[in-house]
Short mmCIF file of C-alpha atoms and ligand atoms in Angstrom, two decimals:
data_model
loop_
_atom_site.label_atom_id
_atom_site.label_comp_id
_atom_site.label_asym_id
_atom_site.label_seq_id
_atom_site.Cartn_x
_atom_site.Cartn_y
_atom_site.Cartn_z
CA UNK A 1 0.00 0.00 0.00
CA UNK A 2 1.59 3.43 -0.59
CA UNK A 3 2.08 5.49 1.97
CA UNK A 4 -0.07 8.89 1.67
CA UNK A 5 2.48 11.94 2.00
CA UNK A 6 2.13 13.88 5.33
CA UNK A 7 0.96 17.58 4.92
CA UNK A 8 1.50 19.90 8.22
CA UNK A 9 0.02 23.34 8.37
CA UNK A 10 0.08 25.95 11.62
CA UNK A 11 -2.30 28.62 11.44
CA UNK A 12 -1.96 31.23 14.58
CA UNK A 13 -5.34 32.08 16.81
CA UNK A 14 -4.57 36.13 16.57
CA UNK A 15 -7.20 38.34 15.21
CA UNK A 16 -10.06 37.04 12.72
CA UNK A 17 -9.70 35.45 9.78
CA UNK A 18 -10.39 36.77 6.83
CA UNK A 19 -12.03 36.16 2.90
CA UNK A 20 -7.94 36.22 1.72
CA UNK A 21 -6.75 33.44 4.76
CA UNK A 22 -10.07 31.52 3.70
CA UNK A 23 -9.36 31.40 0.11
CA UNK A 24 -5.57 30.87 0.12
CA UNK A 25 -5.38 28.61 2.76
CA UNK A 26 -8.17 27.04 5.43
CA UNK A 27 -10.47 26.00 2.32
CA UNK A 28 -7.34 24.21 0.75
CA UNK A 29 -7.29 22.25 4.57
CA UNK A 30 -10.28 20.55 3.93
CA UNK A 31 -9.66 20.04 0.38
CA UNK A 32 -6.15 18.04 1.05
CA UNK A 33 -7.48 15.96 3.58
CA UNK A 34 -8.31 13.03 0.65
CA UNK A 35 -4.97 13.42 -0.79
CA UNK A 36 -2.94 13.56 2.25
CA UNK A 37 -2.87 12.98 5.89
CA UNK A 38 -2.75 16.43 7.16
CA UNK A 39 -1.92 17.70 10.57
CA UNK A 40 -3.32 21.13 11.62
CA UNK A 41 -1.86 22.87 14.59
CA UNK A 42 -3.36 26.07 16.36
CA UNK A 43 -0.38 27.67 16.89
CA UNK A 44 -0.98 29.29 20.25
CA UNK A 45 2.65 29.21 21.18
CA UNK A 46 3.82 31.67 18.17
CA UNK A 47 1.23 33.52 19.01
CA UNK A 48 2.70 34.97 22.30
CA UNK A 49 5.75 36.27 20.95
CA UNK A 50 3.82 39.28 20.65
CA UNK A 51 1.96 40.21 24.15
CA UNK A 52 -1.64 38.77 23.91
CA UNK A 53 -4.63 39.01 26.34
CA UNK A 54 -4.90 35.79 28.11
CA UNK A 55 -8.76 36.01 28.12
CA UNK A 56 -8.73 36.69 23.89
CA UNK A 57 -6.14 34.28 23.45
CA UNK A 58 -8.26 31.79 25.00
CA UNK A 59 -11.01 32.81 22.99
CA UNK A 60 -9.75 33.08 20.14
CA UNK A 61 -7.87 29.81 20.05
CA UNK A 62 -11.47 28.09 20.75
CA UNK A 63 -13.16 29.91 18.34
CA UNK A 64 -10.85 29.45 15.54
CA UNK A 65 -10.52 25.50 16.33
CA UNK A 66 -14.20 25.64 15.49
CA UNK A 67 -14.23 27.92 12.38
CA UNK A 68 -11.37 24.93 11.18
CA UNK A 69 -13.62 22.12 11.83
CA UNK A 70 -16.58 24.47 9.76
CA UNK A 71 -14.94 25.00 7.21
CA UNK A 72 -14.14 21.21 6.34
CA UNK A 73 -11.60 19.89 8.40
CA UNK A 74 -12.36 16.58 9.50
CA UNK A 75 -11.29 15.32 12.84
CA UNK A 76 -11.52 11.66 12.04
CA UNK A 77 -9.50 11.93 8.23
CA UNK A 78 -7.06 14.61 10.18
CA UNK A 79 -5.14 15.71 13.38
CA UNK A 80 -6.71 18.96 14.33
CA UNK A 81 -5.21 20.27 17.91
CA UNK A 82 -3.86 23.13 19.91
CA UNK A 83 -0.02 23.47 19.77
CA UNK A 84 0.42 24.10 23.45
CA UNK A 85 -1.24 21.15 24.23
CA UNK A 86 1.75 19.08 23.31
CA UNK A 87 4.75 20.04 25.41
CA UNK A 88 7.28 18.08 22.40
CA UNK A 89 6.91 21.03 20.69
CA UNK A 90 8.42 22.79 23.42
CA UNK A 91 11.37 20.80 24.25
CA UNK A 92 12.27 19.49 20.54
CA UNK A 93 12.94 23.42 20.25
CA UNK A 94 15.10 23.35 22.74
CA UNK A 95 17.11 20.31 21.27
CA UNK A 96 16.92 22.36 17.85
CA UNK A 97 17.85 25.34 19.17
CA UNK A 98 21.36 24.26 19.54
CA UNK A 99 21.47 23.53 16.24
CA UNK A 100 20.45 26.71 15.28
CA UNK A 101 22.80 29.80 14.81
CA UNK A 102 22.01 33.30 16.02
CA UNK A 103 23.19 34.55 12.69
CA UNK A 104 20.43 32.62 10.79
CA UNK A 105 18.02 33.79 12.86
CA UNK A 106 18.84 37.62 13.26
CA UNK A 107 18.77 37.83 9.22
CA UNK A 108 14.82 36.25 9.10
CA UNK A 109 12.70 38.86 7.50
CA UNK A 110 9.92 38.55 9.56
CA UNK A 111 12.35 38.81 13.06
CA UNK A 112 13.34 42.29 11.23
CA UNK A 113 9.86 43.59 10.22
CA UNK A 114 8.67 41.98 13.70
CA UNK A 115 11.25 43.48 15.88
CA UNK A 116 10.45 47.18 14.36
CA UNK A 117 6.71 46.79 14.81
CA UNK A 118 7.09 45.83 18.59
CA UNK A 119 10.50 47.73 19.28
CA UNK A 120 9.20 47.42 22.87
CA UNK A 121 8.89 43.69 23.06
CA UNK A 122 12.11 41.97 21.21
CA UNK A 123 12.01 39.33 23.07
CA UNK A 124 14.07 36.27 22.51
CA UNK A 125 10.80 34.13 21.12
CA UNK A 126 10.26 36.68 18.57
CA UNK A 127 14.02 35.51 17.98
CA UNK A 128 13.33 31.58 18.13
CA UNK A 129 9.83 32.04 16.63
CA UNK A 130 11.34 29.78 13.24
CA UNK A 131 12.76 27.21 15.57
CA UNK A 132 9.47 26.31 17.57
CA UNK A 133 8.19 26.53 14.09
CA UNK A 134 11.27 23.64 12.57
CA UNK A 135 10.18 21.92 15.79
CA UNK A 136 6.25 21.56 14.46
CA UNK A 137 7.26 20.42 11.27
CA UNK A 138 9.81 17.96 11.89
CA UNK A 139 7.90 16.31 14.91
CA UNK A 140 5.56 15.05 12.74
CA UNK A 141 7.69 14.36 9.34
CA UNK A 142 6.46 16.33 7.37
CA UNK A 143 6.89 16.04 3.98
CA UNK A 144 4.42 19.07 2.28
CA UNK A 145 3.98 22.32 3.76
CA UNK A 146 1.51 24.67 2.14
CA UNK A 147 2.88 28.03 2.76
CA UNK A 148 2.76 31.25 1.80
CA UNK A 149 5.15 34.12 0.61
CA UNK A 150 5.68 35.30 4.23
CA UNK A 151 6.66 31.81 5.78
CA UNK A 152 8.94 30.76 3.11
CA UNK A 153 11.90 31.81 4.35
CA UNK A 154 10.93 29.52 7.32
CA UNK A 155 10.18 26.55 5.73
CA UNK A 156 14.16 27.19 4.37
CA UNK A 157 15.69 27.42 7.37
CA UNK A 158 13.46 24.04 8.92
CA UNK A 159 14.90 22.28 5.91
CA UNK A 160 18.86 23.65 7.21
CA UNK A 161 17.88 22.97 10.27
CA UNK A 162 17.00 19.22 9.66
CA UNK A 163 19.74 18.68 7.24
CA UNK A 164 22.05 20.01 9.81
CA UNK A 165 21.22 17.62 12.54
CA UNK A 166 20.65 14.42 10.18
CA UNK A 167 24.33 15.57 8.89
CA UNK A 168 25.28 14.73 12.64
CA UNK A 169 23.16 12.01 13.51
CA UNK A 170 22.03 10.42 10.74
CA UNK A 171 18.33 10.51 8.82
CA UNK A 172 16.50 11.83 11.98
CA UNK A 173 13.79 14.13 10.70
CA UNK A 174 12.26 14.28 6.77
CA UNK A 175 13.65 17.25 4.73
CA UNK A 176 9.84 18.73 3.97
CA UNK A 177 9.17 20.56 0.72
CA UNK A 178 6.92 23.80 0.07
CA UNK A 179 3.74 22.99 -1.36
CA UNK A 180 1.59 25.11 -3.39
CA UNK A 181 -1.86 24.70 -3.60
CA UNK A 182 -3.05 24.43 -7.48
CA UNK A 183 -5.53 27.93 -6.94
CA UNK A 184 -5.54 30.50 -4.68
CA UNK A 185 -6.07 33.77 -5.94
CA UNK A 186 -4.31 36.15 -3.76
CA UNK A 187 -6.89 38.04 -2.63
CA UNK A 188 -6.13 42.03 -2.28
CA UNK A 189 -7.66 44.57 0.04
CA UNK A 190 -10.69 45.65 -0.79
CA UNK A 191 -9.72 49.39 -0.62
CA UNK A 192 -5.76 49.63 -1.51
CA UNK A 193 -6.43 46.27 -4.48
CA UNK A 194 -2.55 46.68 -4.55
CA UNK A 195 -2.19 45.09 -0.84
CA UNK A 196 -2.61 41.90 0.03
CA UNK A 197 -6.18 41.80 2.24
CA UNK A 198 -4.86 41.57 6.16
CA UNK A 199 -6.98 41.04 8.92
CA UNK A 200 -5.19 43.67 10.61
CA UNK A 201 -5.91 46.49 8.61
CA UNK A 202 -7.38 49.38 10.50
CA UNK A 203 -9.69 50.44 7.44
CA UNK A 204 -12.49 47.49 8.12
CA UNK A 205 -13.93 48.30 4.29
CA UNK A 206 -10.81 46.53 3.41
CA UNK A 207 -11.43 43.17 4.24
CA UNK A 208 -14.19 40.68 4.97
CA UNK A 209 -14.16 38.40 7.74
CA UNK A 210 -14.87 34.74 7.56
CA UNK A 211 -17.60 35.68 9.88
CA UNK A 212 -18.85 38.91 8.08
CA UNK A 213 -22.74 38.33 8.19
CA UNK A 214 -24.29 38.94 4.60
CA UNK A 215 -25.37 42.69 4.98
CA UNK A 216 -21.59 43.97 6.13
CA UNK A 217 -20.48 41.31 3.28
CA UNK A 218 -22.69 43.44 0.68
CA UNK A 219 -21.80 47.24 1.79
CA UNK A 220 -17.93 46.29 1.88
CA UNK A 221 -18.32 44.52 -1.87
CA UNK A 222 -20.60 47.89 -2.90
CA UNK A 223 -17.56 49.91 -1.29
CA UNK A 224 -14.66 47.96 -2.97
CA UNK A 225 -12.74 50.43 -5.17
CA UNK A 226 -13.12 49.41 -8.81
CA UNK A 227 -10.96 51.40 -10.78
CA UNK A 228 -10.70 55.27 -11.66
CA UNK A 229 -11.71 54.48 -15.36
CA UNK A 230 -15.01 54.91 -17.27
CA UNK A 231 -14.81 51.91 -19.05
CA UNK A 232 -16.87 50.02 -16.15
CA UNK A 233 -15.88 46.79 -17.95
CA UNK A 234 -15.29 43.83 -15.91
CA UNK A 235 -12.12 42.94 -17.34
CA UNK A 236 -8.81 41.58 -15.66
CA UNK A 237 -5.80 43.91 -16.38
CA UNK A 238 -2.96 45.36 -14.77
CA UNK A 239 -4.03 49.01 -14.44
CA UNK A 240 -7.01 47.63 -12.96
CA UNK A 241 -6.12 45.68 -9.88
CA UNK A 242 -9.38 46.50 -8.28
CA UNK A 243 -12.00 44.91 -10.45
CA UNK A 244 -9.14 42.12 -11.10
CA UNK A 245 -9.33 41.36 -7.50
CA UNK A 246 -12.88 40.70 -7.62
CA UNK A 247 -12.43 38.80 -10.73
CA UNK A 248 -10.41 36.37 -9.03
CA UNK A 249 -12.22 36.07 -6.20
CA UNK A 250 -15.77 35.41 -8.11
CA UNK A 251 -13.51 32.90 -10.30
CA UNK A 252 -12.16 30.98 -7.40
CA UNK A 253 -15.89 30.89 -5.42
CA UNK A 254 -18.05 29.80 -8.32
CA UNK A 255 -15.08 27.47 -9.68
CA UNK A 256 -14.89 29.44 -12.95
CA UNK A 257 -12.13 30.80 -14.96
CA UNK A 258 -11.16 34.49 -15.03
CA UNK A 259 -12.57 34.40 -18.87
CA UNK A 260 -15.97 32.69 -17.82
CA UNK A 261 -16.22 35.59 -15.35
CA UNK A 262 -15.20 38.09 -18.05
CA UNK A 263 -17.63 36.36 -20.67
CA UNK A 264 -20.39 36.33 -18.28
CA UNK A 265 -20.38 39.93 -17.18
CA UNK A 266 -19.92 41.58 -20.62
CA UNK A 267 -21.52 44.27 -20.75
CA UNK A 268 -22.74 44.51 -16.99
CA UNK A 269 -20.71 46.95 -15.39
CA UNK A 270 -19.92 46.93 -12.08
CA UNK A 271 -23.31 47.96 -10.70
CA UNK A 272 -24.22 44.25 -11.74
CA UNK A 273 -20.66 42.72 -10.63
CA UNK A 274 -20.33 43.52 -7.05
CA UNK A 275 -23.31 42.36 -6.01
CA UNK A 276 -22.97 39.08 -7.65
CA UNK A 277 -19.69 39.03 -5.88
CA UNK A 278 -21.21 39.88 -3.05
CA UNK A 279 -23.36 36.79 -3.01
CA UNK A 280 -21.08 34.26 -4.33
CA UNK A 281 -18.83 35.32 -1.26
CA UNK A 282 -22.25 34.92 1.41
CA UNK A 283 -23.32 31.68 -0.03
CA UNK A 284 -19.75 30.55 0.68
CA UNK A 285 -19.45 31.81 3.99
CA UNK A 286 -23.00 31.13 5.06
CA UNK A 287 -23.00 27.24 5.90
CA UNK A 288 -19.56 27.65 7.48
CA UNK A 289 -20.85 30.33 9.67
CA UNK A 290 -23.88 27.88 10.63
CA UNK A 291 -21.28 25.16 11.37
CA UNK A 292 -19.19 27.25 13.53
CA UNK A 293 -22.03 28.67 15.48
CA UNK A 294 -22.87 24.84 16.48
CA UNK A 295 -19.58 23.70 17.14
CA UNK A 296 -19.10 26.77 19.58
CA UNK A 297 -22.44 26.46 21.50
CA UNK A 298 -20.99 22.96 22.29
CA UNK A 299 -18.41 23.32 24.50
CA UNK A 300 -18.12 20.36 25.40
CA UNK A 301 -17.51 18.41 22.03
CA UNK A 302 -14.84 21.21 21.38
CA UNK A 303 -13.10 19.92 24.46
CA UNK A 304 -13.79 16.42 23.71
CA UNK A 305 -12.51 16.57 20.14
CA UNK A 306 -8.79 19.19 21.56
CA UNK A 307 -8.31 16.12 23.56
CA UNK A 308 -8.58 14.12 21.14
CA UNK A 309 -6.29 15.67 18.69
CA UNK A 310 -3.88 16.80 21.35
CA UNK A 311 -3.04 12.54 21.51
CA UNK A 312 -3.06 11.87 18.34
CA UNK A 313 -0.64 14.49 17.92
CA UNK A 314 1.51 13.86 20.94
CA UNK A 315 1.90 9.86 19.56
CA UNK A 316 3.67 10.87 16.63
CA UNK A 317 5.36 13.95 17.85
CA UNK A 318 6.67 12.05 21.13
CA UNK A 319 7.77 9.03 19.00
CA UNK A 320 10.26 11.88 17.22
CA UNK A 321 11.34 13.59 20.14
CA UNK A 322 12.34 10.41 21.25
CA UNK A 323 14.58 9.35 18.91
CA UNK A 324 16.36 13.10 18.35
CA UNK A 325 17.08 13.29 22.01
CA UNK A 326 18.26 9.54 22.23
CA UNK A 327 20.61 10.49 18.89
CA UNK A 328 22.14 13.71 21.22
CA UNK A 329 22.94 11.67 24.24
CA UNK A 330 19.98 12.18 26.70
CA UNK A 331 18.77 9.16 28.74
CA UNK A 332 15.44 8.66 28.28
CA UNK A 333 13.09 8.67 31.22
CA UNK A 334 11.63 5.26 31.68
CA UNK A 335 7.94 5.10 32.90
N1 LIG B 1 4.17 30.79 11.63
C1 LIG B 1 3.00 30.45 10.86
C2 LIG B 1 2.21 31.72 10.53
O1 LIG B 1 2.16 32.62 11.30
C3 LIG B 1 2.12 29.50 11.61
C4 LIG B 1 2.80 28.21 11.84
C5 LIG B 1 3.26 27.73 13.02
C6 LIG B 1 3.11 27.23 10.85
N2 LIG B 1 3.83 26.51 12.85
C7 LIG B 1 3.76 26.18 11.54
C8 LIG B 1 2.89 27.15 9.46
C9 LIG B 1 4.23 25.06 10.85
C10 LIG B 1 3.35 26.02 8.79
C11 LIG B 1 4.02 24.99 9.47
O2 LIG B 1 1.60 31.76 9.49
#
């Protein structure tokens, strides 16, 4: 029997996930499951690197465990669970963090950008942040990672990382590759179609939120600039990154191509577009939004089913730990 490949993905519980996050990654997580055995991970111990309040960290890390199991993640096909559940993670960063050189870490892009956004809070976990996240992937043996332009330079310095120690001890951990996803439009701010759409922009027209009910869905689509021409043509090109946004994100929703959407719309104009965007984005949103309202009012199944991933997780990440700190000389603890 051939072995499926293992996919691992951490997604952090800070600040609400948006239409962009949805479309380039957490609908892919459902998706992959027949492909792949996946491993999600609510990354709650990133998430502290930058100061959080402990009653919205909570929160959020519930509700967005939810909003992963309504939008199509499937406990049984996958390992869903809360990072901080499963102290490996912890101490294989540690172990990995002496093979890990300041140097490699001070250069990270994100550490840089990070440490200038927070100038108050450097601490060394903003520092280590790529280490813990080495530590998550190589635990589990990975061998796909979907990620995007920002984490990139992390996935390269896991794979240094793991070549580094199997170099030393032999083939300890799987060398994991990038994977990309065949779609996912990036999806630009609504406002500035030039950005890429963040959840923590402060202009709220910008972006929807997974959780956007339909009427906030429809005036931020009826507010998205199109562009400062008269053609009103719903056309993708360059100097019109606006209505090309919308393209792309009508083409990706109603599983069309960015002519169908072009062919269809002819002669419509915009006053006929965004609305139709509008609602292919609410009838997306609308059953996961029904999904994740149940799986929150149940508190506890939620807890039930963190347990339950928490194990499944720890089996496989303790069985690595294991065998890295037996490799480096530690005595193993016998129970
Ligand atoms: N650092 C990632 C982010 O903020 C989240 C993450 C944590 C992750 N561990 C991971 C992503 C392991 C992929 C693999 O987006």
């Amino acid at each position: 029997m051939e072995q499926k490949k293992i996919v691992y993905s951490g997604i952090q519980p800070s600040g609400n996930l948006t239409l962009g996050n949805y479309i380039g990654a957490v609908r892919n997580f459902g998706k992959m499951q027949e492909e792949f055995d996946c491993i999600y991970a609510i990354a709650d111990l990133h998430s502290i690197t930058v100061r959080q309040e402990p009653a919205l960290l909570r929160r959020r890390t519930n509700e967005l465990f939810a909003l992963l199991l309504a939008a199509g993640v499937d406990p049984e096909k996958s390992i869903l669970y809360v990072q901080s559940q499963v102290p490996a993670h912890a101490q294989m960063t540690w172990v990995l963090n002496c093979f890990t050189y300041m140097g490699e870490l001070s250069r990270m892009t994100q550490f840089k950008d990070k440490s200038q956004k927070h100038s108050d809070n450097v601490n060394a976990g903003l520092l280590d942040y790529p280490v813990l996240m080495a530590a998550d992937i190589l635990l589990y043996q990975a061998n796909l990672v979907p990620v995007g332009a920002d984490q990139k330079q992390h996935l390269e310095i896991t794979r240094d990382i793991a070549a580094r120690f199997n170099g030393v001890y032999g083939d300890v951990f799987t060398i994991p590759e990038p994977y990309i996803p065949e779609v996912g439009a990036r999806v630009m701010s609504l406002q500035v179609p030039t950005e890429k759409m963040s959840k923590s922009d402060p202009n709220e027209n910008g972006f929807i939120a997974i959780l956007d009910p339909p009427d906030v869905i429809m005036r931020k689509m009826k507010r998205a600039v199109t562009d400062s021409d008269t053609e009103n043509a719903v056309r993708v090109a360059p100097e019109k990154p606006g209505v090309s946004n919308l393209i792309g994100i009508y083409a990706v929703l109603q599983n069309k191509t960015t002519q169908q959407v072009e062919e269809e719309f002819r002669g419509k104009g915009y006053g006929a577009f965004k609305p139709a965007v509008a609602e292919a984005i609410i009838e997306t949103l609308k059953p996961i939004q029904d999904e994740y309202a149940r799986y929150l009012k149940d508190k506890a199944q939620l807890e039930a089913l963190m347990k339950q991933g928490a194990e499944r997780a720890e089996r496989i990440a303790v069985r690595t730990l294991n065998k890295a700190m037996k490799k480096v000389g530690f005595i193993l603890r016998s129970y």
